Amino acid sequence: MKLTVLGATGSIGVSTLDVVARHPDRFQVVALTGHSRVEVLAEQCRRFRPVYAVVGSAADAQRLVGMLTGLGTEVLHGAEALSQVASLPEVDAVMAAIVGAAGLEPTLAAARAGKRVLLANKEALVMAGAVFMAEVRRAGALLLPIDSEHNAVFQSMPHDYAGDMPRSGVRRVLLTASGGPFRTASLDMLTTVTPEQAVAHPKWSMGRKISVDSATMMNKGLEVIEAHWLFNAPADKIEVVIHPQSVIHSLVDYEDGSVLAQLGNPDMRTPIAHALAWPGRIDSGVASLDLFAVAQLNFERPDPVRFPCLDLAYRALRAEGNAAAVLNAANEVAVAAFLDRRLPFLRIADVIAAALDAVPHAALPDLAAVLEADRCGREAAMRALARYTT
Ligand code: NAD
Ligand code: MG
């Protein structure tokens, strides 16, 4: 199988290449992309010898060329090059692991080209779910979820599930959440949270943006919207369950009272290997789950007072139109400001709520309208930031 890895230098990208390296006879890397960490990308190029490598700027491209002399890898740069390597005719599968809205267009390009799309970039689906799913269907792309919860739901659904929950006897989708680093923190403690504390996730090692999303529980909110599009599940049939051990990755509740789940150690190489090999199974490097060491599985309801972002995401999903694109854009702006120490942790939700209030979002589901909602969401969030920044 020939692969493009978008966002190769990030947490998911590195885990993907770890799985790929275990099966050199099975996978061949055609293109790798990275935005900033050029040294890491150079090292990956030396190891996997892709035909193309893509970076953000002309200056970084020049640096990378200097680091890769004699290798034969062609170095490209810019947003268009990302879409180009995501849709090359010789590529079978695209790992979509760029973080945030920047991943939308290349991920969409992979879908339009009918690829096997391994979707980690949940923001693409949150922003443009209707457009994205329509392109997947039109082009006959195979969309496989990498997000551990959605990968678990996919594994727990009927193998021929075609988006009709009642017909498949599915009552509910239950998304598990670890609760993040502040699961037990008081509202008072949350007022003084620092970026360092927020990115120190108890169970998963991830990029900075998604780590903050986990701390606010917006990550789970984005995942509710993601589940809506992936499984054609209405908002009231998607429930969030806090499960601090992060061993059950999600569950599907059936009409007959059966509940099917997927379990495993919290390591993204499992869903990555699953999606790379589907419908087969390959070694991912993840150890067997030791149930005796786990000993206990606990469950709690999410707290809407300390973690208002989850309800904001449900609100955006129920509002339809492009409200989810506004939500996502405002979240990206607010998280960046928090990481920059310009916005207190608890104000992240306020900025997003202000953007949802400010931007009308009864737009038609086409890409131009999505990008416009993204732009307006960012502007509204910036205006709200000015009120709250420290
Ligand atoms: P990360 O920050 O570690 O890596 C992000 C990657 O995107 C890097 O390769 C970076 O170079 C690239 N990138 C960043 N900005 C870019 C831009 N403007 N243009 C092009 N490339 C750009 O993030 P991550 O934790 O690997 O997450 C990647 C995606 O996967 C996110 O959408 C996240 O929500 C999702 N995800 C991650 C995990 C996880 O365990 N890390 C789990 C589930 C879903
Ligand atoms: Mg997840």
mmCIF file with all atom_site columns, N, CA, C and O and ligand atoms in Angstrom, residues 122 146-150 176 204 206 210 214 219-220 223 226 249 268, ligand 2:
data_model
loop_
_atom_site.group_PDB
_atom_site.id
_atom_site.type_symbol
_atom_site.label_atom_id
_atom_site.label_alt_id
_atom_site.label_comp_id
_atom_site.label_asym_id
_atom_site.label_entity_id
_atom_site.label_seq_id
_atom_site.pdbx_PDB_ins_code
_atom_site.Cartn_x
_atom_site.Cartn_y
_atom_site.Cartn_z
_atom_site.occupancy
_atom_site.B_iso_or_equiv
_atom_site.pdbx_formal_charge
_atom_site.auth_seq_id
_atom_site.auth_comp_id
_atom_site.auth_asym_id
_atom_site.auth_atom_id
_atom_site.pdbx_PDB_model_num
ATOM   1  N  N  . LYS A 1 122 ? -9.814  15.669 13.006 1.00 0.00 ? 122 LYS A N  1
ATOM   2  C  CA . LYS A 1 122 ? -11.259 15.754 13.272 1.00 0.00 ? 122 LYS A CA 1
ATOM   3  C  C  . LYS A 1 122 ? -11.816 17.117 12.913 1.00 0.00 ? 122 LYS A C  1
ATOM   4  O  O  . LYS A 1 122 ? -12.976 17.253 12.547 1.00 0.00 ? 122 LYS A O  1
ATOM   5  N  N  . ILE A 1 146 ? -9.458  7.470  12.724 1.00 0.00 ? 146 ILE A N  1
ATOM   6  C  CA . ILE A 1 146 ? -8.260  7.236  13.545 1.00 0.00 ? 146 ILE A CA 1
ATOM   7  C  C  . ILE A 1 146 ? -8.499  7.669  14.986 1.00 0.00 ? 146 ILE A C  1
ATOM   8  O  O  . ILE A 1 146 ? -7.953  7.071  15.913 1.00 0.00 ? 146 ILE A O  1
ATOM   9  N  N  . ASP A 1 147 ? -9.323  8.691  15.172 1.00 0.00 ? 147 ASP A N  1
ATOM   10 C  CA . ASP A 1 147 ? -9.647  9.113  16.538 1.00 0.00 ? 147 ASP A CA 1
ATOM   11 C  C  . ASP A 1 147 ? -10.047 7.842  17.300 1.00 0.00 ? 147 ASP A C  1
ATOM   12 O  O  . ASP A 1 147 ? -10.876 7.064  16.811 1.00 0.00 ? 147 ASP A O  1
ATOM   13 N  N  . SER A 1 148 ? -9.475  7.624  18.475 1.00 0.00 ? 148 SER A N  1
ATOM   14 C  CA . SER A 1 148 ? -9.617  6.317  19.127 1.00 0.00 ? 148 SER A CA 1
ATOM   15 C  C  . SER A 1 148 ? -11.077 5.978  19.407 1.00 0.00 ? 148 SER A C  1
ATOM   16 O  O  . SER A 1 148 ? -11.492 4.829  19.250 1.00 0.00 ? 148 SER A O  1
ATOM   17 N  N  . GLU A 1 149 ? -11.877 7.000  19.773 1.00 0.00 ? 149 GLU A N  1
ATOM   18 C  CA . GLU A 1 149 ? -13.293 6.749  20.085 1.00 0.00 ? 149 GLU A CA 1
ATOM   19 C  C  . GLU A 1 149 ? -14.047 6.302  18.837 1.00 0.00 ? 149 GLU A C  1
ATOM   20 O  O  . GLU A 1 149 ? -14.834 5.358  18.879 1.00 0.00 ? 149 GLU A O  1
ATOM   21 N  N  . HIS A 1 150 ? -13.813 6.994  17.747 1.00 0.00 ? 150 HIS A N  1
ATOM   22 C  CA . HIS A 1 150 ? -14.552 6.699  16.505 1.00 0.00 ? 150 HIS A CA 1
ATOM   23 C  C  . HIS A 1 150 ? -14.060 5.418  15.890 1.00 0.00 ? 150 HIS A C  1
ATOM   24 O  O  . HIS A 1 150 ? -14.822 4.667  15.292 1.00 0.00 ? 150 HIS A O  1
ATOM   25 N  N  . THR A 1 176 ? -16.463 7.537  25.052 1.00 0.00 ? 176 THR A N  1
ATOM   26 C  CA . THR A 1 176 ? -15.793 7.677  26.344 1.00 0.00 ? 176 THR A CA 1
ATOM   27 C  C  . THR A 1 176 ? -14.816 8.856  26.310 1.00 0.00 ? 176 THR A C  1
ATOM   28 O  O  . THR A 1 176 ? -14.308 9.241  25.251 1.00 0.00 ? 176 THR A O  1
ATOM   29 N  N  . TRP A 1 204 ? -2.914  10.136 27.620 1.00 0.00 ? 204 TRP A N  1
ATOM   30 C  CA . TRP A 1 204 ? -2.505  10.149 26.212 1.00 0.00 ? 204 TRP A CA 1
ATOM   31 C  C  . TRP A 1 204 ? -1.414  11.198 26.018 1.00 0.00 ? 204 TRP A C  1
ATOM   32 O  O  . TRP A 1 204 ? -1.496  12.286 26.574 1.00 0.00 ? 204 TRP A O  1
ATOM   33 N  N  . MET A 1 206 ? -0.074  13.689 23.320 1.00 0.00 ? 206 MET A N  1
ATOM   34 C  CA . MET A 1 206 ? -0.637  14.243 22.085 1.00 0.00 ? 206 MET A CA 1
ATOM   35 C  C  . MET A 1 206 ? -0.049  15.620 21.812 1.00 0.00 ? 206 MET A C  1
ATOM   36 O  O  . MET A 1 206 ? 0.647   16.188 22.633 1.00 0.00 ? 206 MET A O  1
ATOM   37 N  N  . ILE A 1 210 ? -4.653  19.637 20.782 1.00 0.00 ? 210 ILE A N  1
ATOM   38 C  CA . ILE A 1 210 ? -5.632  18.623 21.206 1.00 0.00 ? 210 ILE A CA 1
ATOM   39 C  C  . ILE A 1 210 ? -5.512  18.371 22.712 1.00 0.00 ? 210 ILE A C  1
ATOM   40 O  O  . ILE A 1 210 ? -6.508  18.052 23.378 1.00 0.00 ? 210 ILE A O  1
ATOM   41 N  N  . SER A 1 214 ? -8.564  18.568 25.238 1.00 0.00 ? 214 SER A N  1
ATOM   42 C  CA . SER A 1 214 ? -8.939  17.510 26.193 1.00 0.00 ? 214 SER A CA 1
ATOM   43 C  C  . SER A 1 214 ? -9.162  18.101 27.576 1.00 0.00 ? 214 SER A C  1
ATOM   44 O  O  . SER A 1 214 ? -10.061 17.674 28.301 1.00 0.00 ? 214 SER A O  1
ATOM   45 N  N  . ASN A 1 219 ? -12.431 18.785 23.141 1.00 0.00 ? 219 ASN A N  1
ATOM   46 C  CA . ASN A 1 219 ? -12.078 17.641 22.310 1.00 0.00 ? 219 ASN A CA 1
ATOM   47 C  C  . ASN A 1 219 ? -13.261 16.683 22.196 1.00 0.00 ? 219 ASN A C  1
ATOM   48 O  O  . ASN A 1 219 ? -13.590 16.201 21.114 1.00 0.00 ? 219 ASN A O  1
ATOM   49 N  N  . LYS A 1 220 ? -13.928 16.428 23.323 1.00 0.00 ? 220 LYS A N  1
ATOM   50 C  CA . LYS A 1 220 ? -15.075 15.509 23.286 1.00 0.00 ? 220 LYS A CA 1
ATOM   51 C  C  . LYS A 1 220 ? -16.221 16.129 22.511 1.00 0.00 ? 220 LYS A C  1
ATOM   52 O  O  . LYS A 1 220 ? -16.943 15.441 21.798 1.00 0.00 ? 220 LYS A O  1
ATOM   53 N  N  . GLU A 1 223 ? -15.573 15.680 19.035 1.00 0.00 ? 223 GLU A N  1
ATOM   54 C  CA . GLU A 1 223 ? -15.773 14.261 18.709 1.00 0.00 ? 223 GLU A CA 1
ATOM   55 C  C  . GLU A 1 223 ? -17.244 13.887 18.595 1.00 0.00 ? 223 GLU A C  1
ATOM   56 O  O  . GLU A 1 223 ? -17.609 12.979 17.839 1.00 0.00 ? 223 GLU A O  1
ATOM   57 N  N  . GLU A 1 226 ? -17.979 14.946 15.192 1.00 0.00 ? 226 GLU A N  1
ATOM   58 C  CA . GLU A 1 226 ? -17.316 13.987 14.296 1.00 0.00 ? 226 GLU A CA 1
ATOM   59 C  C  . GLU A 1 226 ? -18.142 12.694 14.202 1.00 0.00 ? 226 GLU A C  1
ATOM   60 O  O  . GLU A 1 226 ? -18.358 12.157 13.102 1.00 0.00 ? 226 GLU A O  1
ATOM   61 N  N  . HIS A 1 249 ? -12.519 2.334  24.653 1.00 0.00 ? 249 HIS A N  1
ATOM   62 C  CA . HIS A 1 249 ? -12.331 3.509  23.794 1.00 0.00 ? 249 HIS A CA 1
ATOM   63 C  C  . HIS A 1 249 ? -13.631 4.075  23.249 1.00 0.00 ? 249 HIS A C  1
ATOM   64 O  O  . HIS A 1 249 ? -13.622 5.202  22.755 1.00 0.00 ? 249 HIS A O  1
ATOM   65 N  N  . MET A 1 268 ? -2.223  5.333  20.354 1.00 0.00 ? 268 MET A N  1
ATOM   66 C  CA . MET A 1 268 ? -2.840  5.602  19.047 1.00 0.00 ? 268 MET A CA 1
ATOM   67 C  C  . MET A 1 268 ? -2.361  4.650  17.955 1.00 0.00 ? 268 MET A C  1
ATOM   68 O  O  . MET A 1 268 ? -2.946  4.600  16.871 1.00 0.00 ? 268 MET A O  1
HETATM 69 MG MG . MG  B 2 .   ? -10.226 11.005 20.634 1.00 0.00 ? 2   MG  B MG 1
#
